[in-house]
XYZ file of C-alpha atoms in Angstrom:
629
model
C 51.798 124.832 119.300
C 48.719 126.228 121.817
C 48.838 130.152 121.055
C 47.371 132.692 123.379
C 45.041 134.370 120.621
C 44.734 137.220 122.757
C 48.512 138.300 122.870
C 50.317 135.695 119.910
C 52.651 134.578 122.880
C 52.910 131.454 123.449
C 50.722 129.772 126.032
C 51.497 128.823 129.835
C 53.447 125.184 129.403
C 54.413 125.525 125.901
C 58.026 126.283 125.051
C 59.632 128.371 123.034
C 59.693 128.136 119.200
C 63.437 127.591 118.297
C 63.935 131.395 116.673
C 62.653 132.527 119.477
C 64.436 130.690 122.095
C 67.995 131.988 119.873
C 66.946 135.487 120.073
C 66.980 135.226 123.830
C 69.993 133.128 124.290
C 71.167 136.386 122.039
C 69.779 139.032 124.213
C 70.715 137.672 127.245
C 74.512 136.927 126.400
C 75.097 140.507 125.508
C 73.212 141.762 128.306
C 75.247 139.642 130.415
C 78.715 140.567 129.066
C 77.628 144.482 129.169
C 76.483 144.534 132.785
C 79.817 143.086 134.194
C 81.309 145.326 131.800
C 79.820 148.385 133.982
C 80.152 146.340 137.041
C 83.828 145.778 136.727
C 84.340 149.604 136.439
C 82.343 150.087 139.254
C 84.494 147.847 141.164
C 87.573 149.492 139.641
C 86.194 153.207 140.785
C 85.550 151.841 144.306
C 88.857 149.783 145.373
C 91.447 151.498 142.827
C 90.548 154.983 141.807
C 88.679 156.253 145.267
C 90.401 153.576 147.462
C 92.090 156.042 149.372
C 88.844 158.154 150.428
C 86.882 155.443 152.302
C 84.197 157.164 152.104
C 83.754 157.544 148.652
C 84.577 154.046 148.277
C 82.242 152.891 150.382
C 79.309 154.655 148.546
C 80.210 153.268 145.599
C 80.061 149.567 147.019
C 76.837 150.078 148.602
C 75.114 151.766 145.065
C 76.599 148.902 143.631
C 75.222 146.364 145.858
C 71.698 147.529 146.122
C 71.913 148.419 142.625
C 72.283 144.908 141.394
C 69.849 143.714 143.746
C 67.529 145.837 143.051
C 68.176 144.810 139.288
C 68.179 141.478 139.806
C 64.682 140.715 141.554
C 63.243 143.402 139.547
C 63.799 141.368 136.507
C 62.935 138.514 138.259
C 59.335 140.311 138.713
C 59.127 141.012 135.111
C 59.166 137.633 134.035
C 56.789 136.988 136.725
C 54.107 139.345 136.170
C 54.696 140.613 132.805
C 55.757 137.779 130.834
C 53.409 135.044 132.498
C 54.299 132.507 130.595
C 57.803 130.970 128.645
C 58.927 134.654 127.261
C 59.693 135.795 130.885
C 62.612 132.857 130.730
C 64.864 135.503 129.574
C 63.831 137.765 132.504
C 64.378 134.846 134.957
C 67.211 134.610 133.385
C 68.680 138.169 133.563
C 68.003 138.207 137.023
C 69.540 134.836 138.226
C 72.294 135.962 136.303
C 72.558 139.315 138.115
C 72.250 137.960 141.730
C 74.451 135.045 141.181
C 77.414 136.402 139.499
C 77.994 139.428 141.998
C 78.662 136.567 144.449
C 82.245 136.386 143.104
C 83.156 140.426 143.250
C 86.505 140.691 144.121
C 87.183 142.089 147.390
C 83.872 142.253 149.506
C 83.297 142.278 152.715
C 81.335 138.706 154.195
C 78.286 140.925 155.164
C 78.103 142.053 151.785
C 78.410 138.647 150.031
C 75.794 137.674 152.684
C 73.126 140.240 151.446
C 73.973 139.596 148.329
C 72.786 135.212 149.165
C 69.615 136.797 150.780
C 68.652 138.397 147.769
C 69.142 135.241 145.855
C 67.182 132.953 148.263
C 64.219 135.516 148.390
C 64.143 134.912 144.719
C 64.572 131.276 145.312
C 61.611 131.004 147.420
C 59.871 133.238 145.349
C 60.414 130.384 142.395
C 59.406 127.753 144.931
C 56.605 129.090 146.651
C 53.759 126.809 147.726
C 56.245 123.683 147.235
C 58.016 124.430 150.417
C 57.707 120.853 151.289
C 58.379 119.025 148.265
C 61.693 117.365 148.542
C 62.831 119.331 145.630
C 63.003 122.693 147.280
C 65.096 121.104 150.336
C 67.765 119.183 147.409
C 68.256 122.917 145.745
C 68.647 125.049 148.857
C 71.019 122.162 150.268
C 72.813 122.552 147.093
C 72.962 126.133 146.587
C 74.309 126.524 150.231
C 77.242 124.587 149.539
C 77.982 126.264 146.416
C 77.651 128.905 148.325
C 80.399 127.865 150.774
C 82.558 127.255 148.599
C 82.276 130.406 146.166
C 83.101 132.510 149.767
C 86.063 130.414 150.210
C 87.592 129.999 146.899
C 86.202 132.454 145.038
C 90.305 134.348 143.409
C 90.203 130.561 142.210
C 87.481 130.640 140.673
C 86.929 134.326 139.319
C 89.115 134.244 136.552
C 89.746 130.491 135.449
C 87.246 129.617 132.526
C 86.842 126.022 133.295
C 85.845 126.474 137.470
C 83.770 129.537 136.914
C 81.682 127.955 134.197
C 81.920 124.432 135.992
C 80.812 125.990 139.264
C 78.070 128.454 137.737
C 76.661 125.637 135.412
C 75.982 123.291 138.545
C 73.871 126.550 139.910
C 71.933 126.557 136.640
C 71.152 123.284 136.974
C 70.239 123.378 140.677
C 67.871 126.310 140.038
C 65.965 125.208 136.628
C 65.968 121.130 136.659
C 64.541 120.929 140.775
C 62.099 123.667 140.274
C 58.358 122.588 141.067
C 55.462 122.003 138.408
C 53.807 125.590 138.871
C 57.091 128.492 139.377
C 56.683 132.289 138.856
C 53.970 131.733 136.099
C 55.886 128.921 134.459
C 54.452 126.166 134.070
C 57.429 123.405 134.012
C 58.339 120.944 131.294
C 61.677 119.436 130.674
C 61.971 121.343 127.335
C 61.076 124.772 128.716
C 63.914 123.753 131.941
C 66.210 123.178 129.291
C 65.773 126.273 127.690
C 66.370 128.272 130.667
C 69.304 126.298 131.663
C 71.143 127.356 128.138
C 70.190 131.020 128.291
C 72.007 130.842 131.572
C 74.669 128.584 130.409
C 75.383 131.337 127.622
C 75.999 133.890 129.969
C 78.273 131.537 131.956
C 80.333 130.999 129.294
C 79.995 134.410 128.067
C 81.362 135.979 130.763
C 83.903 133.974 132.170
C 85.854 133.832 128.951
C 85.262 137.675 129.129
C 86.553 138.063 132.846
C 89.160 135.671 131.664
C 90.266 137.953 128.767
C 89.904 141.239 130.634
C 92.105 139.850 133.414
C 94.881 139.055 131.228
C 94.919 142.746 129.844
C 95.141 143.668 133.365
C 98.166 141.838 134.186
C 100.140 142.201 130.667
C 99.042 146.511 131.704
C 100.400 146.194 135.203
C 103.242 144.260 133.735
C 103.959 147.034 131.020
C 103.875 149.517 133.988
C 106.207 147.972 136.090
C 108.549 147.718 133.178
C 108.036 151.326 131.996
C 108.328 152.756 135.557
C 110.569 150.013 137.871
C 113.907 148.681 137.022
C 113.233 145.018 136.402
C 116.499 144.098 138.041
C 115.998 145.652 141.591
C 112.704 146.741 141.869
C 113.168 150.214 142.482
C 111.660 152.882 140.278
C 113.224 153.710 137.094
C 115.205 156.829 136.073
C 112.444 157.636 133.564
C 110.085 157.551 136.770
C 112.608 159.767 138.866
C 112.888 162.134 135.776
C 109.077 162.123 135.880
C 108.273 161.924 139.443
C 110.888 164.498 141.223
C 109.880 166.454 138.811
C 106.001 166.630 139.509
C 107.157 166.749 143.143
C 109.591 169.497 142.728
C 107.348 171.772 141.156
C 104.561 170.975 143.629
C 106.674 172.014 146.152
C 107.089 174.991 145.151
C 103.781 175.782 144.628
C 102.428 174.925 147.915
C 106.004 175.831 149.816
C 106.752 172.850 151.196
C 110.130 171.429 151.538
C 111.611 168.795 149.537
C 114.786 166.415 150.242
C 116.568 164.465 148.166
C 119.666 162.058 148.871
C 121.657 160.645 146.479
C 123.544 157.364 147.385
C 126.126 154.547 145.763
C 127.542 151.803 146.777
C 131.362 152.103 147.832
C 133.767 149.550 145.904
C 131.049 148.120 143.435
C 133.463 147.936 140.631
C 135.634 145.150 143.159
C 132.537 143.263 143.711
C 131.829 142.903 139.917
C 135.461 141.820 139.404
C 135.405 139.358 142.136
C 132.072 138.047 142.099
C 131.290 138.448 138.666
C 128.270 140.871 137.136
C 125.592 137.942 138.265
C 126.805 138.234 141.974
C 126.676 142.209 141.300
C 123.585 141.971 140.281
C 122.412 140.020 143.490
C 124.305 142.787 145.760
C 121.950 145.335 143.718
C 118.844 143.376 144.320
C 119.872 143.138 148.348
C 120.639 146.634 148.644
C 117.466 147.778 147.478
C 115.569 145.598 149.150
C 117.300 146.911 152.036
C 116.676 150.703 151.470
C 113.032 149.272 150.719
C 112.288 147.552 153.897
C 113.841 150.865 155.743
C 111.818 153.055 154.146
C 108.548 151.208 154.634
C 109.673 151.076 158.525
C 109.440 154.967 158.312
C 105.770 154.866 156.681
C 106.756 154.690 153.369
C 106.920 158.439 153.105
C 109.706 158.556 150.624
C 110.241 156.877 147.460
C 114.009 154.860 146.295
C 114.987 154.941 142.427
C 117.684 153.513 140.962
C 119.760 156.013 138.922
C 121.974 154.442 137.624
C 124.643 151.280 137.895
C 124.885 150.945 141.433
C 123.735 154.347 142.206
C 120.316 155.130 144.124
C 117.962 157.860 144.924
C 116.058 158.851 147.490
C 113.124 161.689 147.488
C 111.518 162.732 150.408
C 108.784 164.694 149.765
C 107.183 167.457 152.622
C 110.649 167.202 154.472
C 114.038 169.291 154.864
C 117.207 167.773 156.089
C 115.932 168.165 159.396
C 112.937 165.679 159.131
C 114.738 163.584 156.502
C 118.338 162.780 158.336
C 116.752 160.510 160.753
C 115.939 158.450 157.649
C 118.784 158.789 155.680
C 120.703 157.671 158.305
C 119.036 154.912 159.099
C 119.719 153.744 155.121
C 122.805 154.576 155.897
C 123.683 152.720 158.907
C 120.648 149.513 158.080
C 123.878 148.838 155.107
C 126.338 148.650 157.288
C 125.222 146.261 159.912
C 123.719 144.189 156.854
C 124.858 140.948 155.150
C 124.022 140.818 151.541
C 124.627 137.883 149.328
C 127.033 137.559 145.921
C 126.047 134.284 144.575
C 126.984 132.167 146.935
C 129.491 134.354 149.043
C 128.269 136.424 152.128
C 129.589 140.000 151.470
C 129.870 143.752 153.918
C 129.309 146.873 152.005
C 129.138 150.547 152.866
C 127.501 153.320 150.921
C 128.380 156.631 150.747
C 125.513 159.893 150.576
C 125.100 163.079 149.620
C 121.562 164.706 150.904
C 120.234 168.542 150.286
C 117.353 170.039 150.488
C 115.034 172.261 148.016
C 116.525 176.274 148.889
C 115.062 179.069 146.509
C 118.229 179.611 144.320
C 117.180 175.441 142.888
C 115.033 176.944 140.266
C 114.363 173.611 138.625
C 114.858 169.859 139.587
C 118.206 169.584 138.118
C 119.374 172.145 140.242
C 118.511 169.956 142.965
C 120.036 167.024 141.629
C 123.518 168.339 141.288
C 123.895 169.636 144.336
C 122.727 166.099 145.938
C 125.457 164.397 143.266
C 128.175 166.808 144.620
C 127.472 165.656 147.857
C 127.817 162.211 146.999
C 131.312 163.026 145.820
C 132.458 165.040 148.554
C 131.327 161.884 150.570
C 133.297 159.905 148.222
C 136.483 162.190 148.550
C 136.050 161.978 152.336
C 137.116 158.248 152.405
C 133.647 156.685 151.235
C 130.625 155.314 154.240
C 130.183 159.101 155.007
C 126.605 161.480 154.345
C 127.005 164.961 153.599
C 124.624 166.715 154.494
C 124.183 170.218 152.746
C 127.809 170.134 152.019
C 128.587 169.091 155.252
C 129.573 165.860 156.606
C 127.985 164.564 159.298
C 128.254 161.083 159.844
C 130.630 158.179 158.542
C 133.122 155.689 159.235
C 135.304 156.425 156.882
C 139.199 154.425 157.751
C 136.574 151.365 157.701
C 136.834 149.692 154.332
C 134.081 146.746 153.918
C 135.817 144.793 151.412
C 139.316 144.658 150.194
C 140.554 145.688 147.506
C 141.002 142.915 144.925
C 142.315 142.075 141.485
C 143.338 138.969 139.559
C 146.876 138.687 138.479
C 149.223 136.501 136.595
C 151.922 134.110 138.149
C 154.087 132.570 136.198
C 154.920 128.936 136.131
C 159.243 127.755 135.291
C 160.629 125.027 134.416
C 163.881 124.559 136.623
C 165.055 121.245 134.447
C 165.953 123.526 131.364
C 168.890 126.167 130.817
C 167.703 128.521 130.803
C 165.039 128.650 132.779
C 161.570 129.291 130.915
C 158.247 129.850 131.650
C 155.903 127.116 130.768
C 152.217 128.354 132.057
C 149.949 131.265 133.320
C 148.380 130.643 136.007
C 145.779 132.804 137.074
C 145.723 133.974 140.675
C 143.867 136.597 143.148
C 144.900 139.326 145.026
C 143.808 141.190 148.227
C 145.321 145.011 149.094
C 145.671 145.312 152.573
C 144.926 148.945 153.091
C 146.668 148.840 156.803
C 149.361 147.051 156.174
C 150.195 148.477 152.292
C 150.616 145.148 150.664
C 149.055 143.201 148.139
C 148.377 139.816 149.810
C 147.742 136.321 147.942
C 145.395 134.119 149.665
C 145.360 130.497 149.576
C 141.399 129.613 148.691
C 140.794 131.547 145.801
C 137.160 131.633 145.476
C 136.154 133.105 141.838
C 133.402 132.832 139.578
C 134.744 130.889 136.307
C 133.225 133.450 133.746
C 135.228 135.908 135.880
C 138.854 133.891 135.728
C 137.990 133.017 131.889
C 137.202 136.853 131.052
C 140.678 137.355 132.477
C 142.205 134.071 130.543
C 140.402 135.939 127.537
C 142.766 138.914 128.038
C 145.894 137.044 128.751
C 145.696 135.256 125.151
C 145.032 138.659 123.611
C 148.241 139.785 125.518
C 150.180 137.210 123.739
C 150.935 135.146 126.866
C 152.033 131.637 126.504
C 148.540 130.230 125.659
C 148.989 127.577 129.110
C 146.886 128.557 131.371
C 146.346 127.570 135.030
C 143.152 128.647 136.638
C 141.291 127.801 140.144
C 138.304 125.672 141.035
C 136.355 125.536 144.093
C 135.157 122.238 145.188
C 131.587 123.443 144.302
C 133.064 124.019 140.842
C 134.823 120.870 140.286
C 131.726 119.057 140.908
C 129.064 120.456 139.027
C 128.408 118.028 135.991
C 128.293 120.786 133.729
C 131.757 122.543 134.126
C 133.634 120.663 132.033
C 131.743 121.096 129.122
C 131.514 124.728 129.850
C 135.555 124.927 130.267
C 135.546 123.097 127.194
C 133.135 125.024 125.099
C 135.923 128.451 125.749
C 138.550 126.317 125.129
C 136.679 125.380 121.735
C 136.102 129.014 120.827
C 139.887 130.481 121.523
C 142.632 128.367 119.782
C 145.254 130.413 121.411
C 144.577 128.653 124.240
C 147.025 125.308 123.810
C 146.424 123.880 127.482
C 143.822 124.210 130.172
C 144.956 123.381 133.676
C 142.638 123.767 136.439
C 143.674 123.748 140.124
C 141.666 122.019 142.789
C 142.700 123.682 146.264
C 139.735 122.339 148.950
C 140.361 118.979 147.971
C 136.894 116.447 148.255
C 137.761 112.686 149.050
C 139.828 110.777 147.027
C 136.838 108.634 145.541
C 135.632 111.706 144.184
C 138.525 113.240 142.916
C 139.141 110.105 140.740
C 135.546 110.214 139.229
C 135.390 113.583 138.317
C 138.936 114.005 136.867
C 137.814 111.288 134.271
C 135.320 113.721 133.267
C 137.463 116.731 132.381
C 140.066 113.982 130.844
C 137.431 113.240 128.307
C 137.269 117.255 127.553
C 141.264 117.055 127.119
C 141.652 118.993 130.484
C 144.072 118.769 133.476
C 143.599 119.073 136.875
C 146.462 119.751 139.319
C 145.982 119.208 143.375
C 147.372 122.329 145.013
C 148.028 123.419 148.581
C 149.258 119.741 149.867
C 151.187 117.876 152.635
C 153.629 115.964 150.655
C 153.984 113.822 154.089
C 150.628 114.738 155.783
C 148.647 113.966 153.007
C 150.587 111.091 151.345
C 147.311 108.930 151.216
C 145.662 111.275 149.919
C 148.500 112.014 147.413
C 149.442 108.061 146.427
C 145.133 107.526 146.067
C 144.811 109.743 143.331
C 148.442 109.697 141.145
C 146.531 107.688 138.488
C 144.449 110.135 137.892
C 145.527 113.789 138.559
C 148.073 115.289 136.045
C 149.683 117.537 138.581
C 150.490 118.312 142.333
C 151.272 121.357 143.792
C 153.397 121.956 147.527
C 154.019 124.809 149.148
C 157.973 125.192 150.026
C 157.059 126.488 153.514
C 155.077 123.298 154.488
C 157.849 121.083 152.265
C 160.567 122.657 154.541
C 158.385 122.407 157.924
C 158.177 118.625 157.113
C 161.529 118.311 157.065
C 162.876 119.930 159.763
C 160.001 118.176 161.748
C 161.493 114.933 160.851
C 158.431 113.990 158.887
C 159.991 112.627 155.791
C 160.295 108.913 155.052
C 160.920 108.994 151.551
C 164.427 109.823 150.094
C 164.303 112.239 147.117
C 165.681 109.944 144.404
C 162.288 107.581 145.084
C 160.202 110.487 145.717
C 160.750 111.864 141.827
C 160.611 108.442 140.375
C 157.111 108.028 142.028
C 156.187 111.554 140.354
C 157.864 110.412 137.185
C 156.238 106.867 137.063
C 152.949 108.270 136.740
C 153.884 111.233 134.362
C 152.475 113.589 136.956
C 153.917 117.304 136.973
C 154.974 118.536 140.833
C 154.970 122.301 140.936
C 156.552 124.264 144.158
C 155.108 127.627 144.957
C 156.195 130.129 147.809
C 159.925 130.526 146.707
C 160.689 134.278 147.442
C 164.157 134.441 148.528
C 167.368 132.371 148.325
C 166.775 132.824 152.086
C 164.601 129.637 151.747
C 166.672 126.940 150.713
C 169.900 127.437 152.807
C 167.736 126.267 156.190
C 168.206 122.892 157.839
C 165.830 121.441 155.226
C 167.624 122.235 152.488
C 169.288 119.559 150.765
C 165.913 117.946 150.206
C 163.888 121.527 149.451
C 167.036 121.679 146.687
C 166.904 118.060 145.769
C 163.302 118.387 145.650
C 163.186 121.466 143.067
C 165.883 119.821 140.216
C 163.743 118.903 137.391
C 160.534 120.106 139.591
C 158.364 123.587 137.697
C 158.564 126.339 140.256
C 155.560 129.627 140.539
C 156.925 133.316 140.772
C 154.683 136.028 140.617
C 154.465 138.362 137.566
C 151.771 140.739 137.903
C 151.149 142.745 135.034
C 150.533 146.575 134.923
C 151.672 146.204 138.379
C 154.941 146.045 140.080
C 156.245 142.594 140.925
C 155.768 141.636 144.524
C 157.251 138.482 144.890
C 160.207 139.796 146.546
């Protein structure tokens, strides 16, 4: 190796020795990972911590910018006129490495990443000067400008994925060291000495992006721990340890400057019926649209008060630097934004109402929980004044309160008979919904019962504990009866409670025959029934005669059975009628029989005919008083 015997470096043109060479690739790697160390909190300072004083922010970015190029081509002129030989390849080095990798800082303006590609073409040329018009120096800039390109465009898909950032960054390395011309920056080129610059830069490359890579991830499992110490993962809303924290901070800021401070506490009227129709998923999705309701309304007022959730399906509301004055206009709108809104249980469309109670900081509150209570009582005097009302200060002020969004519902218990044996007994349990009619005073039974199954088998769960007969008749929606995985599901509970002898379901809006008979194979195989309710024993007789093979039960309605006859519509004598039932073993259950009232009619003889050795439904609700009549 030629040795300059004036300094012991190695002369111009001569590479690196290989301990050397390591100590750079050393040097440089941790010089690499430490500057983007200090540049990421730089970055941090400018866009998180002082984001909301622009001005501030804006110094920060601009140190930062002329601060690494000021870095960058400094270093650049160390290697150049220091180190005039291969030991300035670390220097080079450091300073591509400093211009290059600021090109993908997150958040930048395009003037800034457009000083920031001036800097590194003036150090470019500087590489390149006197070759201007060797081929070589037209390749790289060609290169370097689509790189370039494509950093500006994609550069969130680049930043922080190990394999693109080191891919992208190791094509610049090579653009820069393999097309550089004999004579550059007091190098004098060789293949050997371009492939030791290339891996000094190539260490940094991979240096840092497996550093940005592991510092981004931190980021995200931090902002992940925040949201779960300080938002309720269900809704979104902050937390009740946030609101403890919070409304407290605010409350005693408040009093220290003298500013006013509102709070309204708010729940939703009738959750409990939702949950017990619906089911706790479809609650849950009647949470999630409420506060994303509340949300969206408080953003259209600027954001300047913050929702929490509280509690089950209760919410808060702070609004800070406002009395009720200020805040009602906002307040109502929550208010009256639930109201005219639609909000989704599953796969049901439901109306809901809240009721509110909102005060205002007065100087007897002498801590936050002072405060609070007197927003809860208002709640509850909202509550006592027929629910969708605000009370304001103990006053109400606006509401709707004869309006009831939902009904009232429950699931009860009719009972199934057997009219062929003396006496009569009860043979199933079939499980059944009912509606209060608040205007009319009545409990009401309607004909498409639409419940979740892990609601219906939660009640079925209760009915065996009870003792009941352990046959049970529950509903399906067509939805229901189709899904591939219910009867496995029905099965599984079936599996798990022995008390449970029989499993009927009931199929009310009925899909075509074709499918009927394909399905009902598949609950057969899971040793479970399925009974056709709600039908036309005339209308429907198609319908009826397609699927006797397969069904192990049919249900009519004496109303409709009557109708048909007086109508004229029956063609079928009774005698033949039963034997058809009987010939294919399926079970005909009549429902709808609340007085004697309904047999002696013109129809009958048949109705009566029809019932002999035929299960009839009354209704036995229990904990309730029997309504059948």
């Amino acid at each position: 190796m030629n040795m300059d015997m004036a300094t012991g470096l190695p002369a111009s043109g001569a590479p690196l020795n290989f301990w050397l060479w390591l100590a750079q690739l050393f040097i440089t790697t941790v010089f690499a990972t430490g500057f983007i160390t200090y540049y990421q909190q730089g970055w941090h300072n400018a866009h998180e911590k002082y984001g909301q004083r622009p001005v501030v922010s804006w110094m920060i970015r601009l140190t930062m910018l002329v601060g690494a190029i000021v870095l960058g081509i400094a270093l650049h002129m160390i290697g150049w006129r220091v180190f005039a030989n291969t030991t300035g390849l670390m220097f080079h080095n450091l300073g591509l490495f400093t211009l290059t990798f600021t090109l993908l800082v997150e958040g930048e303006a395009l003037w800034e990443y457009l000083v920031q590609l001036v800097a590194v073409l003036f150090v470019w040329n500087m590489h390149h000067m006197g070759y201007y018009s060797d081929p070589k120096y037209t390749i790289s800039l060609v290169i370097l400008a689509i790189l370039a390109v494509i950093i500006w465009l994609h550069k969130n898909d680049i930043r922080y994925y190990v394999v693109r950032n080191v891919g992208l960054f190791t094509v610049i390395g090579l653009d820069f060291w393999t097309l550089l011309p004999r004579h550059s920056a007091g190098l004098t080129m060789t293949p050997l000495i371009a492939f030791q610059g290339f891996s000094m830069y190539l260490g940094m490359i991979i240096a840092t992006a497996f550093y940005l890579r592991a510092d981004h991830l931190a980021e995200v499992r931090n902002e992940e721990n925040d949201q779960t110490a300080h938002f309720d993962s269900l809704t979104n809303a902050k937390s009740y340890a946030t609101f403890e924290e919070e409304v407290t901070a605010a409350f005693n800021r408040a009093r220290q400057q003298g500013q006013p401070l509102t709070m309204a506490a708010l729940d939703i009227d009738y959750f409990k019926q939702i949950n017990d129709h619906y089911g706790h998923l479809g609650g849950d999705d009647v949470l999630v649209g409420i506060a994303q309701q509340l949300s969206a309304v408080l953003a259209r007022h600027g954001n300047r008060a913050a929702l929490y959730r509280t509690g089950g399906e209760e919410f808060n509301v702070v609004l800070p630097a406002m009395d009720v004055k200020a805040a009602q206009p906002i307040v109502e709108d929550c208010w009256r934004s639930v109201r005219q809104g639609h909000f989704h249980a599953g796969d049901n469309i439901v109306r809901l109402t809240i009721s509110m109670g909102v005060v205002d900081m007065v100087d007897a509150d002498r801590n936050i929980e002072d405060l609070y209570r007197r927003a809860d009582e208002g709640l509850y005097q909202s509550k006592h004044h027929g629910r969708n009302t605000i009370t304001v200060n103990g006053r109400t002020v606006a509401g709707d309160p004869e309006r009831r969004p939902i009904a009232i519902r429950t699931i009860l218990t009719q009972r199934v008979y057997d009219t062929q044996s003396q006496p009569i007994v009860a043979t199933h349990d079939e499980v059944i919904l009912a509606t209060y009619a608040q205007p009319y005073d009545r409990w009401d039974f309607p004909d498409d019962v639409d419940l979740p199954l892990s609601v219906q088998l939660d009640y079925v769960q209760r009915l065996l504990a009870a003792e009941c007969c352990g046959r049970v008749i529950m509903n399906l929606t067509q939805k229901q009866f189709l899904d591939v995985q219910t009867p496995a599901y029905l099965a599984r509970f079936q599996a798990h409670h022995p008390a449970l002898k029989r499993l009927v379901l009931e199929l009310g809006n009925l899909p075509s025959a074709a499918q009927i008979a394909a399905r009902t194979r598949a609950f057969h195989e899971y040793g479970l029934r399925i009974q056709l309710e709600d039908l036309a024993p005339f209308g429907e007789d198609k319908l009826i005669r397609a699927v006797l093979p397969v069904v192990d039960g049919l249900k009519f309605n004496v109303e409709r059975v009557r109708a048909a006859v007086e109508a004229g519509q029956v063609k079928l004598q009774v005698d033949d009628f039963r034997q058809t039932m009987a010939r294919y073993n399926v079970v005909v259950v009549v429902n709808g029989i609340k007085t004697v009232m309904m047999l002696i009619t013109p129809g009958r003889y048949w109705v009566r005919g029809m019932l002999k050795g035929i299960t009839t439904t009354g209704r036995n609700c229990p904990g309730l008083p029997d309504r059948s009549g």
